[in-house]
mmCIF file of C-alpha atoms in Angstrom:
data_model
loop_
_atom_site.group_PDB
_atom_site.id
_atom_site.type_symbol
_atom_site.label_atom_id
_atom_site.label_comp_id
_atom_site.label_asym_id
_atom_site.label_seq_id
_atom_site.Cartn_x
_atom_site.Cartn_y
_atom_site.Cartn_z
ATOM 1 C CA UNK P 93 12.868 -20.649 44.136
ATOM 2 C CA UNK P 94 10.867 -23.183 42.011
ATOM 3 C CA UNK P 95 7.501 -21.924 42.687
ATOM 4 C CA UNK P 96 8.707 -18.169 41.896
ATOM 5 C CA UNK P 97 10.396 -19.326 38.404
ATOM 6 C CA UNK P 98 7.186 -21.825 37.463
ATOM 7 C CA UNK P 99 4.878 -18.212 38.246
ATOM 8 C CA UNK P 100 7.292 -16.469 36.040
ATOM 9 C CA UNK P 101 6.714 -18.928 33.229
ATOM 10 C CA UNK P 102 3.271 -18.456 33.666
ATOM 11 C CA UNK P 103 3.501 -14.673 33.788
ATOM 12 C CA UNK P 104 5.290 -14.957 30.632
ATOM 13 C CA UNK P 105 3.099 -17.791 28.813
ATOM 14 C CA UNK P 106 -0.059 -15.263 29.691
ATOM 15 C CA UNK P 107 1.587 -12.451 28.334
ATOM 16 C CA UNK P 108 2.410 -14.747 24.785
ATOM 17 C CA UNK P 109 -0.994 -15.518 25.072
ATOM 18 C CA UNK P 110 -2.531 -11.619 25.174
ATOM 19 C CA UNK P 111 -0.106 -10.757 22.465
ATOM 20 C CA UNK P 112 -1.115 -13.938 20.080
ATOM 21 C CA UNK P 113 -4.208 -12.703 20.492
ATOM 22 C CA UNK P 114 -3.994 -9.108 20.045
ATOM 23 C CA UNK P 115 -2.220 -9.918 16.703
ATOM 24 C CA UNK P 116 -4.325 -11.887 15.495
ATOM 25 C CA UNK P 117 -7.024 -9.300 15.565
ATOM 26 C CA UNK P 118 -5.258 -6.457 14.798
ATOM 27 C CA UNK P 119 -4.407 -8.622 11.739
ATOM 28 C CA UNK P 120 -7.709 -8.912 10.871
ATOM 29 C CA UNK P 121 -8.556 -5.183 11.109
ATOM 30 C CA UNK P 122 -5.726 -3.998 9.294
ATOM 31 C CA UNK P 123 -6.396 -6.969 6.616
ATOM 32 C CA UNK P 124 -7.867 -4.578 4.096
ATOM 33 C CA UNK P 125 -5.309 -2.351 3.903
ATOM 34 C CA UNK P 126 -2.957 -5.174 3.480
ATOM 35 C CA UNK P 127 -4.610 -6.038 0.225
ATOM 36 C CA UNK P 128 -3.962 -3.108 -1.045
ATOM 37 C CA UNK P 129 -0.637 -2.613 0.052
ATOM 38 C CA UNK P 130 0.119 -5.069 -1.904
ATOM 39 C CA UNK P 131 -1.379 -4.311 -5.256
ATOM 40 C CA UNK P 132 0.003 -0.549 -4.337
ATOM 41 C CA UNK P 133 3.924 -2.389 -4.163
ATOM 42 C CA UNK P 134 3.632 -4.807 -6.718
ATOM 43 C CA UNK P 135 2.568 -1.917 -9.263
ATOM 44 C CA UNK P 136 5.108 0.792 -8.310
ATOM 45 C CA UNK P 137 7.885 -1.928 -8.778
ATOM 46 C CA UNK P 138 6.243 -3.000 -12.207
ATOM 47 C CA UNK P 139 8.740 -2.327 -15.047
ATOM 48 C CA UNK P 140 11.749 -3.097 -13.616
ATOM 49 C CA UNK P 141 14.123 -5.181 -16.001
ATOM 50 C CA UNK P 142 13.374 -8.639 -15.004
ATOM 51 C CA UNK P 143 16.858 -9.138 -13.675
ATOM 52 C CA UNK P 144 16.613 -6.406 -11.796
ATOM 53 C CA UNK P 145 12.687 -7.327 -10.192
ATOM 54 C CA UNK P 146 14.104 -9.356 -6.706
ATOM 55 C CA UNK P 147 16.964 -6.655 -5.808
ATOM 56 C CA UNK P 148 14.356 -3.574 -6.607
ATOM 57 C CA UNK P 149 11.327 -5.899 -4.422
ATOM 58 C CA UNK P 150 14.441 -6.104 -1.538
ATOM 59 C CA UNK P 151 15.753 -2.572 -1.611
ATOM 60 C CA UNK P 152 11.927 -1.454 -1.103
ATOM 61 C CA UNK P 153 11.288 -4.196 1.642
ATOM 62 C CA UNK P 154 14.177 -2.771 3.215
ATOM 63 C CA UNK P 155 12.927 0.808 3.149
ATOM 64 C CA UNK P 156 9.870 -0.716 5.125
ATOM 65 C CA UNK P 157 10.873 -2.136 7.258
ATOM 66 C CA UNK P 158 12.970 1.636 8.265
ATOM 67 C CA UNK P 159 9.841 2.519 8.024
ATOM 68 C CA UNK P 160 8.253 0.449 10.355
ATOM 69 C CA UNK P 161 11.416 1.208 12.627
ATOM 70 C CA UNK P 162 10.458 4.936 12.565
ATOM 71 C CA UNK P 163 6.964 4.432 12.771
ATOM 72 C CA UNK P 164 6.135 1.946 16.014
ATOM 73 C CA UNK P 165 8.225 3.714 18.275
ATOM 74 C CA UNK P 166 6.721 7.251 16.998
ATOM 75 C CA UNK P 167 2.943 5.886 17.381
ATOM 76 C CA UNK P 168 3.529 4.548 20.583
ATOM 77 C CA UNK P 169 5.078 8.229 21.868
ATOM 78 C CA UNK P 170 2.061 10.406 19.959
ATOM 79 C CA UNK P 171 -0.327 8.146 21.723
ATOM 80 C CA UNK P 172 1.078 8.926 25.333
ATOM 81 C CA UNK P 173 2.516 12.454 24.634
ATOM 82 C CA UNK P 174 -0.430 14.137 21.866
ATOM 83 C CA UNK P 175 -3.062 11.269 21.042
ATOM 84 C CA UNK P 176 -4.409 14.296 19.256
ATOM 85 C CA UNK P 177 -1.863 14.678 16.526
ATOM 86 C CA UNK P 178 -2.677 10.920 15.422
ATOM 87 C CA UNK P 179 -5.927 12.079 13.120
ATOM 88 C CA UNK P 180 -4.383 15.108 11.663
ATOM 89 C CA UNK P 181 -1.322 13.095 10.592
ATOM 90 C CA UNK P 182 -2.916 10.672 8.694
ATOM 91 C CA UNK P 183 -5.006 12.746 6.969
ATOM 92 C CA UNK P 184 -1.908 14.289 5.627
ATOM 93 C CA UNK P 185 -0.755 10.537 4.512
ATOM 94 C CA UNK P 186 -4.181 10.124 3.126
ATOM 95 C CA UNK P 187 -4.060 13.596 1.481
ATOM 96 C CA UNK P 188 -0.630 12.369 -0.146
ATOM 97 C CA UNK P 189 -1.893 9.554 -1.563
ATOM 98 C CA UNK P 190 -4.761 10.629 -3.440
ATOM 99 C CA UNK P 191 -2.676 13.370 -4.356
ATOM 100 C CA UNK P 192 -0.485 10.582 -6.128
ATOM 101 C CA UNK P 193 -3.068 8.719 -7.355
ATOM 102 C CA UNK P 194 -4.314 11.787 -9.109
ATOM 103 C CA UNK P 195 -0.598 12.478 -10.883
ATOM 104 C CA UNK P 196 -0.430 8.664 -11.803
ATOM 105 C CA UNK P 197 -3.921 9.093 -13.839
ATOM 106 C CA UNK P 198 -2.776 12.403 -15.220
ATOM 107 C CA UNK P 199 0.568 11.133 -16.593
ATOM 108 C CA UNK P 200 -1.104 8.018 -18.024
ATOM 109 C CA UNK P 201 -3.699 10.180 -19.610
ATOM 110 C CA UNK P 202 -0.564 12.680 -20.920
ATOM 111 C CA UNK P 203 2.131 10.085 -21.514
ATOM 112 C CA UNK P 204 1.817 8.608 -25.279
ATOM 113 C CA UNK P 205 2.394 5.170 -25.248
ATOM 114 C CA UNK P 206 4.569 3.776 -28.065
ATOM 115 C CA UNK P 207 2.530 2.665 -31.212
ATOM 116 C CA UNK P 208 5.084 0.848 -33.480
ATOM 117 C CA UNK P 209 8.250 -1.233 -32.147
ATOM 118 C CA UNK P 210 10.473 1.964 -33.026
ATOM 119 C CA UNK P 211 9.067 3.974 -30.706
ATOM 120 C CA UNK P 212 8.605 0.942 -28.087
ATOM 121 C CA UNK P 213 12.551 0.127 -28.544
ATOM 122 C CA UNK P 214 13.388 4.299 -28.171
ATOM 123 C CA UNK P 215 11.355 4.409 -24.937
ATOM 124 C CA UNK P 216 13.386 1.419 -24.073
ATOM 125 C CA UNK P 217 17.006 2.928 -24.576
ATOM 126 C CA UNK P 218 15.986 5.992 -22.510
ATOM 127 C CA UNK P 219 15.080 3.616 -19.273
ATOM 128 C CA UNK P 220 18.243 1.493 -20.057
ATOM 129 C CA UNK P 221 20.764 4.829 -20.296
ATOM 130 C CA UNK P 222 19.502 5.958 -16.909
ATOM 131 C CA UNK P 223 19.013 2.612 -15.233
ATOM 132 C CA UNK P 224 19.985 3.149 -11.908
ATOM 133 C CA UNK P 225 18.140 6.490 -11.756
ATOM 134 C CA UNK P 226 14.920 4.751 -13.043
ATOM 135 C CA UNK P 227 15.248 2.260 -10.458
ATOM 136 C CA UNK P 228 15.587 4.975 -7.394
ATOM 137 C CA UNK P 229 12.857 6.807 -8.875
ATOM 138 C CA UNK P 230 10.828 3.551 -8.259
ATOM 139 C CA UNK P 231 12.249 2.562 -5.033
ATOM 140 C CA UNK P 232 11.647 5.730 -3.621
ATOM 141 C CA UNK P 233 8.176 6.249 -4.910
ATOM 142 C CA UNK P 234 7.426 2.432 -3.185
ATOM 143 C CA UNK P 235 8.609 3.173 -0.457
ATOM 144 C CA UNK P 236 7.175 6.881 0.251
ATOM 145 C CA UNK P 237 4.015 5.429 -0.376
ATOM 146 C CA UNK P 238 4.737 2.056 1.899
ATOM 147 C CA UNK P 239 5.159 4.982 4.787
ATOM 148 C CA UNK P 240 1.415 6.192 4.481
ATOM 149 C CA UNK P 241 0.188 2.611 4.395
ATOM 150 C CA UNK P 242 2.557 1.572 7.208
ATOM 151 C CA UNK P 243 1.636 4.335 9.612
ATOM 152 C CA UNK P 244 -2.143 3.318 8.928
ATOM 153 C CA UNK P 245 -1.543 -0.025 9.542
ATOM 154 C CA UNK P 246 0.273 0.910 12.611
ATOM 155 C CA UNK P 247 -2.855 3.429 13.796
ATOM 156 C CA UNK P 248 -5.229 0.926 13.456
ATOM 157 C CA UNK P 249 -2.940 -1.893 15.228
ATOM 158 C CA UNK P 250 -2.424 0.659 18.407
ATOM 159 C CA UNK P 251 -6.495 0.961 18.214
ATOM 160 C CA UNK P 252 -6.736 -2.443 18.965
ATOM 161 C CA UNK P 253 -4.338 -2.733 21.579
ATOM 162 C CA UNK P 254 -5.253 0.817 23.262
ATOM 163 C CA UNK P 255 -6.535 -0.663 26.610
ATOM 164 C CA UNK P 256 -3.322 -3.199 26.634
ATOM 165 C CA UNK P 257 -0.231 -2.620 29.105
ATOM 166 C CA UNK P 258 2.288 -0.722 27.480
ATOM 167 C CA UNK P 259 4.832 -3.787 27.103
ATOM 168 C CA UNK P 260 2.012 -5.511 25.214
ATOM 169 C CA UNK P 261 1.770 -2.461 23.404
ATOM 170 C CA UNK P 262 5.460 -3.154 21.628
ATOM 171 C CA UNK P 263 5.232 -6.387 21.090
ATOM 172 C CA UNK P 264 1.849 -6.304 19.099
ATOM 173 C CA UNK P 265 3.191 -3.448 17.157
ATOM 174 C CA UNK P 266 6.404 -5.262 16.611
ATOM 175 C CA UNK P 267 4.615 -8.529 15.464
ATOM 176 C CA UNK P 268 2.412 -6.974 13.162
ATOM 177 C CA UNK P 269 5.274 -4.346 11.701
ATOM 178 C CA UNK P 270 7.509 -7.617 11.347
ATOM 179 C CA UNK P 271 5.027 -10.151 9.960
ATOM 180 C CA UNK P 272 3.012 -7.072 7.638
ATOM 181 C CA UNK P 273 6.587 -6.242 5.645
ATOM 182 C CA UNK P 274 7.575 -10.200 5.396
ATOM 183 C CA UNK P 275 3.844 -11.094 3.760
ATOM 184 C CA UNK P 276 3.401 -8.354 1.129
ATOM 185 C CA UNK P 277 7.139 -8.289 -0.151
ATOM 186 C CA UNK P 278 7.104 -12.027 -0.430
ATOM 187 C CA UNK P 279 4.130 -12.231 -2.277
ATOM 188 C CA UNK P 280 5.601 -9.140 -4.139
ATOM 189 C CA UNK P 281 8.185 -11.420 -5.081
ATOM 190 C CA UNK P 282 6.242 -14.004 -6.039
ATOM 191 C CA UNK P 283 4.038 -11.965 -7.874
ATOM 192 C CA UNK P 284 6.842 -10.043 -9.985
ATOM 193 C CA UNK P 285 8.595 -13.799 -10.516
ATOM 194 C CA UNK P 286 5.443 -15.168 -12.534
ATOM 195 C CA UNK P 287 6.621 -14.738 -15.921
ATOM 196 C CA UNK P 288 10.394 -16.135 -14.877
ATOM 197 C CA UNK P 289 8.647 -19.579 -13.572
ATOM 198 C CA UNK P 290 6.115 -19.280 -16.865
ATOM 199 C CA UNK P 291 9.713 -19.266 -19.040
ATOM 200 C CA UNK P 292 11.271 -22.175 -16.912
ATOM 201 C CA UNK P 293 8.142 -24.417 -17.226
ATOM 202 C CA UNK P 294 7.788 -23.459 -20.879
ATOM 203 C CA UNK P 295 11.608 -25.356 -21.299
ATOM 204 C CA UNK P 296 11.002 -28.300 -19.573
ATOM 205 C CA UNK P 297 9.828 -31.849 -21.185
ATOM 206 C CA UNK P 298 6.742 -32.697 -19.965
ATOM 207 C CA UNK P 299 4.308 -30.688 -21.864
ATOM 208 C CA UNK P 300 1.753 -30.364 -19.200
ATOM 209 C CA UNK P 301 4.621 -28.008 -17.612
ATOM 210 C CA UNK P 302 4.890 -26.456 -20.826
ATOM 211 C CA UNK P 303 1.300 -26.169 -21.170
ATOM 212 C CA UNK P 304 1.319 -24.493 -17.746
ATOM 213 C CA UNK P 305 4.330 -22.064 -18.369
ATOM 214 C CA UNK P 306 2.440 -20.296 -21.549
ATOM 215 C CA UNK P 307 -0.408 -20.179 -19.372
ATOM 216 C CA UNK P 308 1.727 -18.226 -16.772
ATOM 217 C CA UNK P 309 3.524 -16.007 -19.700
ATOM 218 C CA UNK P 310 -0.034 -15.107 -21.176
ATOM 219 C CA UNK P 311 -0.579 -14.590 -17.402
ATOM 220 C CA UNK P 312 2.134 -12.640 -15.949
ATOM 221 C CA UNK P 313 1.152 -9.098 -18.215
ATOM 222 C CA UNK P 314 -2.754 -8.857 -17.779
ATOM 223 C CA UNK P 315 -2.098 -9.609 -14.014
ATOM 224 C CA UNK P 316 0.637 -6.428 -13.554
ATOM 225 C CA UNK P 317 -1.582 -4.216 -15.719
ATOM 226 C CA UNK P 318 -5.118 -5.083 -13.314
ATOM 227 C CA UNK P 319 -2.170 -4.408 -10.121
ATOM 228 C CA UNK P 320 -1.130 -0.981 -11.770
ATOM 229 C CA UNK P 321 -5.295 -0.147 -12.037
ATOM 230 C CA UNK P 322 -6.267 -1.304 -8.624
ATOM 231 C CA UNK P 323 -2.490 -0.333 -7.404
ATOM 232 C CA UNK P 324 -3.618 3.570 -8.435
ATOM 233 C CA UNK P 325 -7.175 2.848 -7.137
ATOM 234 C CA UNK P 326 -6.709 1.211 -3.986
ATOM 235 C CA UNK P 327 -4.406 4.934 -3.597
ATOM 236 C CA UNK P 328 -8.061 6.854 -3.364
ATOM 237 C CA UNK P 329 -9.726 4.100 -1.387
ATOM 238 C CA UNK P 330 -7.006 4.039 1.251
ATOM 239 C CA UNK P 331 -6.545 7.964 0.978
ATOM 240 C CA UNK P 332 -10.126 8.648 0.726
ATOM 241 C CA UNK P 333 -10.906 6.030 3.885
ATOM 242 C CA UNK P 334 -8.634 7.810 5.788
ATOM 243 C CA UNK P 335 -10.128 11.430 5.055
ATOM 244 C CA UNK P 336 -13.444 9.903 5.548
ATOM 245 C CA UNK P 337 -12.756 8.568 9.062
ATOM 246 C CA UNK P 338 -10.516 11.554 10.133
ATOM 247 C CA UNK P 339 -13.292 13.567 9.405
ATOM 248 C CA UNK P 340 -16.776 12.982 11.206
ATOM 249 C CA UNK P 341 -18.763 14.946 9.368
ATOM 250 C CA UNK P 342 -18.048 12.892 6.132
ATOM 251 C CA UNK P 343 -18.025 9.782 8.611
ATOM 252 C CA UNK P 344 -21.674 10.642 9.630
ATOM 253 C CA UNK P 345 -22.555 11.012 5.821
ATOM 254 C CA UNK P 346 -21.345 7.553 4.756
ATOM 255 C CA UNK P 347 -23.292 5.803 7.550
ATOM 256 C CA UNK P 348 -26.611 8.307 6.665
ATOM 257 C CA UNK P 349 -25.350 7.175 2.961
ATOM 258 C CA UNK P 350 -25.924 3.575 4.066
ATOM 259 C CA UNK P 351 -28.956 3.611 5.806
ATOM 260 C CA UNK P 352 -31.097 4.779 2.744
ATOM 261 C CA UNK P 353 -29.812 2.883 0.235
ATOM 262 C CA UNK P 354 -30.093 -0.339 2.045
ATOM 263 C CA UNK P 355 -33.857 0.467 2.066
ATOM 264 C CA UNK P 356 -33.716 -0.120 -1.347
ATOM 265 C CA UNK P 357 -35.893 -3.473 -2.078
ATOM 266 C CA UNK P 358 -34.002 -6.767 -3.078
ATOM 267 C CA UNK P 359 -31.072 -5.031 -4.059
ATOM 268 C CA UNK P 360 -30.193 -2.783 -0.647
ATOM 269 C CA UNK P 361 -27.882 -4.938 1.494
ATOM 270 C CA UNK P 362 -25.841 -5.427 -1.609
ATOM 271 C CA UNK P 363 -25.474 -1.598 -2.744
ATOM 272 C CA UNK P 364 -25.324 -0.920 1.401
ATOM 273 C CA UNK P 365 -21.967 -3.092 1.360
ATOM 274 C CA UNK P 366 -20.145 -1.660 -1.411
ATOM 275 C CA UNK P 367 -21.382 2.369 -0.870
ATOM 276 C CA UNK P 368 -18.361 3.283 1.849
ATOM 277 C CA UNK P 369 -15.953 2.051 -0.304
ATOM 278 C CA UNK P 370 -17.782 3.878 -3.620
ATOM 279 C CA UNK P 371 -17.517 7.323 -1.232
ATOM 280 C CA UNK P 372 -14.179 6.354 -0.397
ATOM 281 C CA UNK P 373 -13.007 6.437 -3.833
ATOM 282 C CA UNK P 374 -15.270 9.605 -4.537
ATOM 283 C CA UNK P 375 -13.788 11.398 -1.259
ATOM 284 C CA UNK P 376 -9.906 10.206 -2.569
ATOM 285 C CA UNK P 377 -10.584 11.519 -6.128
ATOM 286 C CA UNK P 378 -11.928 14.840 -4.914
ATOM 287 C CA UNK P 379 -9.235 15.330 -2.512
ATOM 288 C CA UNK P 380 -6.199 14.342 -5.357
ATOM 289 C CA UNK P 381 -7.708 16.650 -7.119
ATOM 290 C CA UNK P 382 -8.427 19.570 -4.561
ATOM 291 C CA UNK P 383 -4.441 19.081 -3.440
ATOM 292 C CA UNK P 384 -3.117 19.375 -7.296
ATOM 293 C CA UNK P 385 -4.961 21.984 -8.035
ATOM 294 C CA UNK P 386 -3.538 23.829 -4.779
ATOM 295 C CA UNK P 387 -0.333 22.734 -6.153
ATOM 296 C CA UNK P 388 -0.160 24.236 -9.428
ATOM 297 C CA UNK P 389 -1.701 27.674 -7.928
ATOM 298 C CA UNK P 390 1.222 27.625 -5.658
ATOM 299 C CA UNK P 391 3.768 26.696 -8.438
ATOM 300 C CA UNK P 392 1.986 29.353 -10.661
ATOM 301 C CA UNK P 393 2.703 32.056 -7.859
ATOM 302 C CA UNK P 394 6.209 31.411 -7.383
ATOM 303 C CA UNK P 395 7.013 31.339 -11.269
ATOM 304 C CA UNK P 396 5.563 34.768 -11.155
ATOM 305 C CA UNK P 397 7.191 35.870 -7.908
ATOM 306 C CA UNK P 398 10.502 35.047 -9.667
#
């Protein structure tokens, strides 16, 4: 009876062991689009009333980790019932979010922004009488977006583990899905919180605090306007890496794309390291574009159907 439950331990410490391990490294792989999962979050959650920042952050952490809910258990089926549908689903995520990343330039290149504190303080009022639509609009948008990023995080997590027992399978999934959602929308949090601490420090005594909190006020704006740039950005990278991988064709071109340039004297490895992300972005742009375009034809037919 002793023996069996001390090989049961041991069964179970192993098992601990192959998941620590298979975290870990699916951790690393899915690192990059963790980074910009976050920029993507803390920018689509960017001006929210600052009261309102923490319960906007929690109401989209909440949607991913549904999200995640949704997602393991349906990766883990595909993979043992149509391993084939895997590809053409993300590419329809990726599609979606260079699509997106398209409308967010186009409405930033269409939407005046408010040149005098009149027109600042009527933008303003407009928000404020339709609060709690303008913070739906937001949380949905986060969290629509969170999906694509999730189910590529999840993808690329089942990669690692696709040689694992099917139990280990879960657990990795469920570590990563669990430990993913808790990183980003804390430092979400912390992020969107910046200009909050730079107020409190600003009101304390000691002046070095002081010193510190107008540092952190200056701070807080230039750092959510860079998030809403590489936040619409990192939508064509992760889009346009998805495209690009789906696809082996355009896979085969990037690595050909590589080779020569690294060829290039002095300079080669350097422009080698950055050119799959360059033809990411290219790819993701081209794509937005090629879907809105579709888009309007199609909205452009049924106006004249009707």
């Amino acid at each position: 009876m002793a023996s069996s439950l001390l090989i049961l331990l041991d069964d179970i410490a192993a098992v601990l062991d192959d998941v620590a391990v298979m975290s870990k490294m699916a951790a690393k792989k899915t690192a990059g689009v963790l980074g910009d999962d976050l920029a993507l979050n803390a920018q689509q959650v960017s001006g929210v009333r600052s009261d309102r920042e923490l319960p906007v952050v929690w109401a989209v952490a909440k949607g991913s980790f549904i999200n995640k809910l949704i997602l393991v258990p349906l990766a883990l089926l595909i993979s043992v019932v149509a391993p084939w549908l895997i590809n053409p689903l993300l590419m329809i995520g990726g599609l979606f979010l260079c699509y997106e990343g398209v409308e967010k330039v186009l409405h930033s290149l269409h939407h005046k922004k408010a040149k005098t504190e009149e027109e600042a303080s009527i933008e303003l009022e407009v928000i404020e009488t339709d609060l709690a639509t303008f913070e739906k609009d937001k949380v949905k948008g986060a969290v629509r977006t969170d999906f694509i990023l999730s189910a590529e995080i999840v993808v690329i997590s089942l990669g690692t583990v696709a040689t694992a027992a099917f139990g280990i399978k879960v657990m990795v999934l469920s570590v990563i899905a669990i430990l993913m959602t808790i990183g980003v929308y804390g430092f979400v949090a912390m992020i969107v919180k910046i200009d909050d601490l730079g107020l409190y420090l600003t009101k304390q005594a000691s002046s070095a605090k002081q010193t510190i909190g107008r540092g952190l006020l200056a701070f807080a704006p230039k750092l959510m306007k860079t998030l809403t740039i590489v936040g619409t950005i990192a939508m064509f990278l992760v889009g346009g890496g998805i495209i690009t991988h789906a696809v082996s064709s355009l896979h085969h071109l990037t690595e050909e794309a590589v080779d020569h340039v690294e060829l290039i004297p002095s300079v080669g490895n350097i422009i080698g390291a950055i050119t799959p992300t360059l033809i990411n972005m290219l790819i993701g742009i081209i794509a937005g574009l090629a879907v809105v375009l579709v888009m309007k034809l199609i909205q452009t037919v049924r106006a004249k159907a009707a």
